[in-house]
Backbone as ProteinMPNN parsed JSONL, in Angstrom:
{"seq_chain_A": "ERVAFGRNPRTSDPAARLEFSETIVPRFGPAYENEHRAWWIDSRDLLKASREADALGLELLGSIHMHPDWHRLGPPQERAVVLSERPTPMDRHVFGQTAWPINIICYLERRADAFYHALAAWAPPPAEHLDSECTELPLRVRTSTAAGV", "coords_chain_A": {"N_chain_A": [[0.843, -1.176, 0.0], [0.808, 1.985, -1.065], [1.125, 5.496, -1.653], [1.485, 7.818, -4.209], [2.518, 11.068, -5.072], [1.884, 13.79, -7.308], [2.982, 16.561, -9.309], [1.235, 19.513, -10.533], [1.159, 20.302, -13.814], [-0.073, 22.338, -15.224], [0.479, 25.081, -15.446], [3.028, 25.146, -16.386], [3.761, 23.232, -18.346], [3.804, 23.029, -21.77], [2.341, 21.139, -23.309], [0.272, 20.309, -21.594], [-1.059, 22.738, -21.236], [-1.915, 23.19, -23.854], [-3.617, 20.983, -24.266], [-5.66, 21.581, -22.451], [-6.6, 24.052, -23.488], [-7.412, 23.35, -26.092], [-8.971, 21.02, -25.897], [-10.149, 20.393, -23.287], [-11.348, 22.821, -22.151], [-13.11, 23.676, -24.314], [-14.834, 21.438, -24.307], [-15.736, 21.016, -21.637], [-16.234, 23.461, -20.487], [-15.839, 27.019, -19.592], [-15.004, 27.275, -16.935], [-12.823, 25.677, -16.584], [-10.725, 27.095, -17.562], [-9.441, 28.274, -15.524], [-6.444, 27.883, -14.035], [-5.964, 26.737, -11.591], [-7.843, 24.947, -11.126], [-8.969, 21.657, -11.718], [-6.792, 19.51, -11.492], [-3.926, 18.237, -13.031], [-1.904, 15.541, -13.449], [1.599, 15.618, -13.53], [3.316, 14.246, -16.234], [5.886, 13.236, -15.95], [6.06, 12.72, -13.213], [4.106, 10.771, -12.999], [5.219, 8.734, -14.586], [7.503, 8.201, -13.043], [6.305, 7.241, -10.659], [5.069, 4.965, -11.674], [7.285, 3.432, -12.52], [8.584, 3.062, -10.045], [6.643, 1.555, -8.728], [6.611, -0.747, -10.358], [9.219, -1.682, -9.834], [8.917, -2.528, -7.246], [7.223, -4.601, -7.484], [4.581, -3.897, -7.606], [1.471, -2.354, -8.725], [-0.044, 0.462, -10.365], [-3.139, 1.415, -9.242], [-5.123, 3.35, -9.289], [-6.622, 6.582, -8.765], [-6.71, 9.368, -6.491], [-8.548, 12.118, -5.598], [-9.652, 15.469, -4.714], [-12.739, 17.219, -4.279], [-13.654, 20.428, -3.7], [-16.099, 22.533, -2.001], [-16.71, 24.151, -4.299], [-18.77, 25.341, -5.646], [-19.779, 27.0, -3.765], [-17.641, 28.545, -2.779], [-16.049, 29.309, -4.899], [-15.158, 31.521, -7.69], [-17.852, 33.605, -8.862], [-18.544, 33.098, -11.602], [-17.821, 30.468, -11.893], [-19.444, 28.773, -10.499], [-21.472, 27.148, -11.405], [-21.591, 24.314, -11.651], [-22.467, 21.96, -9.32], [-20.518, 20.487, -6.961], [-19.631, 17.273, -5.588], [-19.079, 14.096, -3.977], [-19.405, 12.595, -6.181], [-18.587, 11.705, -9.591], [-17.718, 14.28, -11.882], [-18.533, 15.421, -15.246], [-15.988, 15.948, -16.33], [-14.362, 14.388, -14.633], [-15.297, 11.832, -15.369], [-14.319, 11.77, -17.966], [-11.507, 11.842, -17.51], [-11.193, 9.51, -15.92], [-12.012, 7.591, -17.768], [-10.044, 7.906, -19.758], [-7.673, 7.191, -18.433], [-8.28, 4.663, -17.524], [-7.887, 3.39, -15.098], [-8.667, 1.064, -12.523], [-9.741, 1.92, -10.049], [-10.938, 4.872, -8.65], [-10.895, 7.427, -6.448], [-12.895, 9.857, -4.91], [-12.833, 12.585, -2.796], [-15.008, 14.591, -1.196], [-15.046, 17.78, 0.126], [-16.353, 20.052, 2.378], [-17.264, 23.174, 3.888], [-19.208, 24.13, 6.573], [-20.479, 26.65, 8.337], [-18.523, 26.732, 11.143], [-17.446, 24.233, 10.848], [-15.925, 21.4, 9.242], [-16.755, 19.055, 6.73], [-16.701, 15.824, 5.219], [-16.997, 13.576, 2.43], [-16.586, 10.389, 1.017], [-16.105, 8.508, -1.974], [-15.8, 5.737, -4.196], [-14.932, 4.91, -7.549], [-15.361, 3.12, -10.603], [-14.018, 3.338, -13.918], [-15.938, 4.598, -16.769], [-17.373, 2.292, -19.199], [-15.134, 1.287, -21.825], [-16.161, 1.424, -24.41], [-18.169, 3.255, -24.14], [-17.482, 5.986, -23.23], [-18.695, 8.339, -22.377], [-20.634, 7.611, -20.646], [-22.056, 6.876, -17.363], [-19.999, 6.427, -14.423], [-19.235, 3.477, -12.52], [-20.17, 3.002, -9.204], [-18.097, 1.917, -6.576], [-17.766, -0.376, -3.805], [-16.638, 0.981, -0.734], [-14.444, 0.898, 1.919], [-13.115, 2.301, 4.757], [-10.355, 2.018, 6.719], [-9.555, 2.778, 10.035], [-7.129, 3.83, 12.47], [-7.863, 3.749, 15.087], [-8.069, 2.332, 18.278], [-10.054, -0.492, 19.133], [-12.919, -0.337, 21.258], [-12.325, 1.987, 22.556]], "CA_chain_A": [[0.0, 0.0, 0.0], [1.601, 3.212, -1.176], [0.519, 6.618, -2.355], [2.463, 8.682, -4.878], [1.984, 12.39, -5.354], [2.416, 14.387, -8.523], [2.81, 18.007, -9.485], [0.276, 19.966, -11.537], [1.934, 21.018, -14.828], [-0.933, 23.193, -16.049], [1.05, 26.408, -15.685], [4.41, 25.073, -16.864], [3.953, 22.286, -19.441], [3.073, 23.457, -22.971], [1.397, 20.099, -23.75], [-0.899, 20.383, -20.71], [-1.765, 23.981, -21.571], [-2.552, 22.986, -25.154], [-4.742, 20.057, -24.099], [-6.761, 22.294, -21.815], [-7.179, 25.073, -24.361], [-8.013, 22.778, -27.301], [-9.877, 19.893, -25.642], [-10.886, 20.424, -22.023], [-12.202, 24.007, -22.019], [-14.249, 23.617, -25.239], [-15.749, 20.34, -23.991], [-16.291, 21.041, -20.286], [-16.64, 24.803, -20.111], [-14.839, 28.032, -19.266], [-14.482, 27.149, -15.563], [-11.541, 24.978, -16.654], [-9.655, 28.028, -17.927], [-8.777, 28.555, -14.254], [-5.333, 26.931, -13.939], [-5.931, 26.117, -10.265], [-8.933, 23.983, -11.111], [-8.708, 20.466, -12.538], [-5.401, 19.075, -11.345], [-3.429, 17.351, -14.085], [-0.643, 15.039, -12.922], [2.763, 15.757, -14.404], [3.627, 12.941, -16.834], [7.154, 12.743, -15.386], [5.754, 12.165, -11.893], [3.362, 9.534, -13.227], [6.183, 7.736, -15.042], [8.327, 7.845, -11.883], [5.49, 6.401, -9.772], [4.876, 3.679, -12.348], [8.551, 2.689, -12.458], [8.806, 2.662, -8.654], [5.712, 0.46, -8.447], [7.134, -1.932, -11.052], [10.411, -2.164, -9.129], [8.472, -3.145, -5.993], [6.245, -5.644, -7.793], [3.249, -3.332, -7.404], [0.924, -1.699, -9.903], [-0.893, 1.615, -10.094], [-4.534, 0.994, -9.292], [-6.087, 4.409, -9.508], [-6.344, 7.964, -8.385], [-7.453, 9.975, -5.393], [-8.537, 13.575, -5.697], [-10.648, 16.153, -3.893], [-13.652, 18.245, -4.784], [-14.087, 21.357, -2.651], [-17.428, 23.095, -2.257], [-16.385, 25.236, -5.23], [-20.026, 26.01, -5.991], [-20.023, 28.001, -2.729], [-16.505, 29.423, -2.508], [-15.354, 29.696, -6.124], [-15.612, 32.748, -8.338], [-19.253, 33.477, -9.294], [-18.676, 32.526, -12.94], [-17.449, 29.053, -11.868], [-20.275, 28.087, -9.503], [-22.608, 26.493, -12.06], [-21.598, 22.876, -11.39], [-22.429, 21.621, -7.9], [-19.611, 19.364, -6.76], [-19.885, 16.328, -4.502], [-18.16, 12.968, -4.116], [-19.746, 11.933, -7.443], [-17.759, 12.19, -10.703], [-18.19, 15.297, -12.815], [-18.22, 15.004, -16.622], [-14.53, 15.979, -16.489], [-13.846, 13.192, -13.962], [-15.591, 10.674, -16.227], [-13.36, 11.846, -19.074], [-10.182, 11.44, -17.012], [-11.246, 8.1, -15.518], [-12.07, 6.794, -18.992], [-8.765, 7.986, -20.463], [-6.639, 6.445, -17.712], [-8.776, 3.286, -17.384], [-7.517, 2.797, -13.817], [-9.871, 0.42, -11.994], [-10.269, 2.557, -8.837], [-10.747, 6.321, -8.594], [-11.567, 7.887, -5.234], [-13.156, 11.295, -4.808], [-13.139, 13.075, -1.456], [-15.683, 15.884, -1.235], [-14.795, 18.521, 1.358], [-17.114, 21.297, 2.444], [-17.28, 23.875, 5.169], [-20.503, 24.669, 6.986], [-20.205, 27.463, 9.526], [-17.152, 26.53, 11.617], [-17.108, 22.81, 10.8], [-15.623, 20.798, 7.947], [-17.361, 17.75, 6.497], [-16.188, 15.176, 4.014], [-17.643, 12.351, 1.956], [-15.705, 9.639, 0.119], [-16.721, 7.507, -2.844], [-14.864, 5.112, -5.141], [-15.578, 4.754, -8.85], [-14.702, 2.471, -11.737], [-14.208, 4.181, -15.1], [-17.02, 4.158, -17.649], [-16.916, 1.286, -20.164], [-14.302, 1.845, -22.9], [-16.967, 1.687, -25.606], [-19.144, 4.307, -23.817], [-16.749, 6.85, -22.301], [-19.532, 9.418, -21.855], [-21.64, 7.071, -19.729], [-21.766, 7.033, -15.937], [-19.038, 5.536, -13.771], [-19.844, 2.542, -11.576], [-19.7, 3.202, -7.833], [-17.492, 0.731, -5.976], [-17.82, -0.368, -2.341], [-15.462, 1.615, -0.138], [-14.322, 0.74, 3.366], [-11.947, 3.039, 5.225], [-9.862, 1.513, 8.003], [-8.927, 3.789, 10.878], [-6.175, 3.227, 13.401], [-8.364, 3.874, 16.448], [-8.187, 1.043, 18.966], [-11.429, -0.894, 19.434], [-13.321, -0.209, 22.652], [-11.886, 3.258, 23.133]], "C_chain_A": [[0.883, 1.231, 0.0], [0.789, 4.26, -1.904], [1.644, 7.429, -2.963], [1.778, 10.004, -5.2], [2.618, 12.931, -6.627], [2.141, 15.874, -8.57], [1.765, 18.288, -10.56], [1.027, 20.796, -12.578], [1.129, 22.03, -15.644], [-0.343, 24.563, -16.334], [2.429, 26.348, -16.322], [4.623, 24.187, -18.089], [3.134, 22.715, -20.657], [2.045, 22.426, -23.451], [0.125, 20.129, -22.9], [-1.719, 21.626, -21.024], [-2.542, 23.83, -22.869], [-3.763, 22.059, -25.025], [-5.926, 20.748, -23.442], [-7.4, 23.293, -22.768], [-7.908, 24.478, -25.559], [-9.061, 21.701, -27.026], [-10.757, 20.109, -24.42], [-11.839, 21.616, -21.933], [-13.355, 23.979, -23.023], [-15.285, 22.546, -24.863], [-16.453, 20.505, -22.65], [-16.576, 22.44, -19.751], [-15.531, 25.711, -19.623], [-14.318, 27.974, -17.834], [-13.103, 26.51, -15.578], [-10.425, 25.833, -17.248], [-8.839, 28.398, -16.694], [-7.708, 27.483, -14.032], [-5.234, 26.246, -12.579], [-7.057, 25.098, -10.099], [-8.562, 22.84, -12.05], [-7.222, 20.13, -12.547], [-5.07, 18.091, -12.449], [-2.09, 16.837, -13.608], [0.457, 15.167, -13.973], [3.159, 14.379, -14.928], [4.942, 12.371, -16.304], [6.936, 12.119, -14.011], [4.992, 10.845, -12.024], [4.295, 8.414, -13.682], [7.062, 7.266, -13.883], [7.558, 6.917, -10.943], [5.287, 5.015, -10.375], [6.136, 2.822, -12.284], [8.858, 2.217, -11.039], [7.888, 1.501, -8.277], [6.199, -0.83, -9.097], [8.311, -2.539, -10.299], [10.05, -2.887, -7.828], [7.477, -4.287, -6.225], [4.811, -5.199, -7.566], [2.725, -2.783, -8.722], [0.078, -0.507, -9.471], [-2.341, 1.179, -10.259], [-5.5, 2.121, -9.591], [-5.629, 5.751, -9.012], [-7.187, 8.353, -7.177], [-7.399, 11.48, -5.626], [-9.696, 14.16, -4.896], [-11.508, 17.084, -4.727], [-13.97, 19.163, -3.608], [-15.515, 21.81, -2.935], [-17.27, 24.364, -3.106], [-17.628, 26.021, -5.619], [-20.432, 27.028, -4.927], [-18.885, 29.006, -2.617], [-15.768, 29.894, -3.755], [-15.846, 31.021, -6.673], [-17.036, 32.569, -8.877], [-19.423, 32.805, -10.662], [-18.344, 31.033, -12.987], [-18.311, 28.231, -10.91], [-21.425, 27.287, -10.107], [-22.708, 25.01, -11.733], [-21.476, 22.633, -9.891], [-21.58, 20.366, -7.74], [-20.038, 18.527, -5.566], [-18.823, 15.239, -4.612], [-18.452, 12.163, -5.385], [-18.889, 12.505, -8.576], [-18.466, 13.271, -11.527], [-17.983, 14.76, -14.236], [-16.71, 14.99, -16.892], [-13.885, 14.761, -15.819], [-14.086, 11.956, -14.823], [-14.623, 10.622, -17.406], [-11.988, 11.334, -18.627], [-10.172, 9.96, -16.635], [-11.267, 7.192, -16.745], [-10.755, 6.776, -19.741], [-7.681, 7.176, -19.761], [-6.979, 4.966, -17.6], [-8.28, 2.605, -16.104], [-8.776, 2.212, -13.18], [-10.506, 1.116, -10.788], [-9.928, 4.046, -8.854], [-11.566, 6.839, -7.42], [-11.708, 9.404, -5.274], [-13.509, 11.597, -3.36], [-13.761, 14.457, -1.61], [-15.511, 16.547, 0.122], [-15.591, 19.814, 1.321], [-17.046, 21.88, 3.847], [-18.681, 24.414, 5.394], [-20.287, 25.345, 8.324], [-18.756, 27.238, 9.939], [-16.707, 25.076, 11.559], [-16.823, 22.366, 9.365], [-16.252, 19.413, 7.891], [-16.723, 17.148, 5.255], [-17.026, 13.941, 3.694], [-16.69, 11.707, 0.964], [-16.534, 8.696, -0.735], [-15.658, 7.0, -3.808], [-15.625, 4.76, -6.414], [-14.707, 3.962, -9.811], [-14.922, 3.373, -12.947], [-15.418, 3.721, -15.91], [-16.49, 3.104, -18.625], [-16.18, 1.938, -21.337], [-15.117, 2.194, -24.138], [-18.013, 2.78, -25.392], [-18.525, 5.287, -22.825], [-17.573, 8.007, -21.744], [-20.604, 8.917, -20.89], [-21.181, 7.242, -18.278], [-20.694, 6.054, -15.468], [-19.807, 4.627, -12.808], [-19.276, 2.797, -10.185], [-19.215, 1.871, -7.263], [-17.655, 0.781, -4.46], [-16.521, 0.209, -1.775], [-15.516, 1.423, 1.369], [-13.031, 1.425, 3.781], [-11.567, 2.516, 6.602], [-9.232, 2.671, 8.771], [-8.017, 3.085, 11.874], [-6.615, 3.359, 14.858], [-8.534, 2.492, 17.065], [-9.646, 0.754, 19.288], [-11.701, -0.728, 20.928], [-12.907, 1.098, 23.299], [-12.927, 4.31, 22.876]], "O_chain_A": [[1.617, 1.484, 0.956], [-0.119, 3.945, -2.673], [2.647, 7.698, -2.303], [0.6, 10.039, -5.555], [3.743, 12.576, -6.977], [1.2, 16.375, -7.956], [1.448, 17.428, -11.383], [1.49, 21.891, -12.261], [1.618, 22.525, -16.66], [-0.641, 25.151, -17.374], [2.955, 27.373, -16.755], [5.6, 24.388, -18.811], [1.906, 22.762, -20.589], [0.986, 22.805, -23.949], [-0.978, 19.988, -23.43], [-2.948, 21.564, -21.071], [-3.682, 24.281, -22.978], [-4.814, 22.323, -25.609], [-7.072, 20.526, -23.834], [-8.626, 23.37, -22.845], [-8.914, 25.031, -26.004], [-9.954, 21.493, -27.848], [-11.981, 20.018, -24.512], [-13.026, 21.43, -21.664], [-14.492, 24.236, -22.629], [-16.481, 22.737, -25.083], [-17.633, 20.177, -22.527], [-17.116, 22.575, -18.653], [-14.436, 25.261, -19.286], [-13.282, 28.57, -17.542], [-12.293, 26.767, -14.687], [-9.304, 25.355, -17.419], [-7.678, 28.791, -16.808], [-8.033, 26.309, -13.859], [-4.494, 25.273, -12.433], [-7.192, 24.471, -9.049], [-7.906, 23.058, -13.068], [-6.503, 20.435, -13.498], [-5.868, 17.205, -12.756], [-1.192, 17.646, -13.377], [0.257, 14.86, -15.148], [3.321, 13.444, -14.144], [5.096, 11.153, -16.219], [7.553, 11.107, -13.681], [5.213, 9.916, -11.248], [4.179, 7.279, -13.22], [7.335, 6.073, -13.753], [8.103, 5.915, -10.481], [5.329, 4.011, -9.664], [6.06, 1.621, -12.022], [9.337, 1.099, -10.848], [8.307, 0.572, -7.586], [6.2, -1.886, -8.464], [8.396, -3.757, -10.144], [10.793, -3.753, -7.367], [6.954, -4.865, -5.272], [3.925, -6.028, -7.357], [3.446, -2.751, -9.719], [-0.447, -0.471, -8.359], [-2.72, 0.636, -11.297], [-6.593, 1.873, -10.1], [-4.438, 6.024, -8.86], [-8.222, 7.753, -6.889], [-6.325, 12.046, -5.828], [-10.598, 13.443, -4.461], [-11.071, 17.651, -5.729], [-14.512, 18.698, -2.606], [-16.072, 21.503, -3.989], [-17.634, 25.468, -2.701], [-17.555, 27.22, -5.89], [-21.332, 27.836, -5.158], [-19.127, 30.191, -2.385], [-14.937, 30.797, -3.668], [-16.829, 31.58, -6.186], [-17.386, 31.471, -9.31], [-20.355, 32.023, -10.852], [-18.562, 30.391, -14.015], [-17.944, 27.112, -10.552], [-22.276, 26.795, -9.367], [-23.813, 24.498, -11.554], [-20.501, 23.048, -9.265], [-21.885, 19.318, -8.31], [-20.715, 19.007, -4.657], [-17.793, 15.431, -5.258], [-17.801, 11.147, -5.629], [-18.504, 13.674, -8.524], [-19.657, 13.171, -11.822], [-17.318, 13.738, -14.408], [-16.214, 14.115, -17.602], [-12.963, 14.167, -16.377], [-13.19, 11.128, -14.99], [-14.165, 9.547, -17.793], [-11.386, 10.493, -19.294], [-9.243, 9.237, -16.992], [-10.616, 6.147, -16.761], [-10.379, 5.748, -20.304], [-6.858, 6.542, -20.421], [-6.09, 4.115, -17.583], [-8.253, 1.377, -16.031], [-9.848, 2.807, -13.287], [-11.694, 0.922, -10.529], [-8.774, 4.427, -9.048], [-12.79, 6.705, -7.402], [-10.775, 10.128, -5.622], [-14.374, 10.949, -2.771], [-13.115, 15.385, -2.097], [-15.799, 15.94, 1.154], [-15.516, 20.576, 0.358], [-16.809, 21.183, 4.834], [-19.263, 25.066, 4.527], [-19.954, 24.698, 9.317], [-17.846, 27.525, 9.161], [-15.694, 24.718, 12.16], [-17.4, 22.885, 8.41], [-16.277, 18.691, 8.888], [-16.267, 17.86, 4.36], [-17.668, 13.352, 4.564], [-16.059, 12.397, 0.162], [-17.54, 8.151, -0.281], [-14.74, 7.729, -4.186], [-16.791, 4.369, -6.375], [-13.485, 4.109, -9.835], [-15.914, 4.1, -12.997], [-15.873, 2.587, -15.759], [-15.283, 3.03, -18.854], [-16.562, 3.018, -21.787], [-14.799, 3.154, -24.84], [-18.675, 3.194, -26.343], [-19.0, 5.403, -21.695], [-17.189, 8.601, -20.737], [-21.394, 9.707, -20.375], [-20.067, 7.692, -18.01], [-20.512, 4.986, -16.053], [-20.892, 4.974, -12.344], [-18.06, 2.808, -9.996], [-19.851, 0.834, -7.45], [-17.68, 1.868, -3.882], [-15.437, -0.058, -2.294], [-16.515, 1.746, 2.012], [-11.971, 1.155, 3.216], [-12.365, 2.568, 7.538], [-8.463, 3.45, 8.209], [-8.133, 1.878, 12.088], [-5.824, 3.107, 15.767], [-9.084, 1.589, 16.436], [-10.391, 1.656, 19.671], [-10.818, -0.951, 21.757], [-13.128, 1.286, 24.496], [-12.756, 5.46, 23.28]]}, "name": "protein", "num_of_chains": 1, "seq": "ERVAFGRNPRTSDPAARLEFSETIVPRFGPAYENEHRAWWIDSRDLLKASREADALGLELLGSIHMHPDWHRLGPPQERAVVLSERPTPMDRHVFGQTAWPINIICYLERRADAFYHALAAWAPPPAEHLDSECTELPLRVRTSTAAGV"}
């Protein structure tokens, strides 16, 4: 069990910038012009994680990312899509392109002075229907709290 982190190349990688301007923004809307929205993992970091997993006899199984309550705290022009722990059309696109079997979304929101979160795991849409819905997977989170405490 390992987690690898990657940088977001949207502001530095010409290929990432081009993909967003030519594919993502026209397909999913102007909210994705915001370079701080829609994290894109740096291909070098992904390759490094893949090679490290191979060296350890492991494989990459999926992704974990967060959705904030952007529909409440984002700029007014970017509040149209209500986020949750469910995949957005953009998530379905990414999950379908990577074809990783497990993709976890953590939804984080603030209500008054408290933070709340919800987790859900998703399989990518079928390869022949990439615009269809993702399948929700059972998710169990183990905590390290001792029983009976």
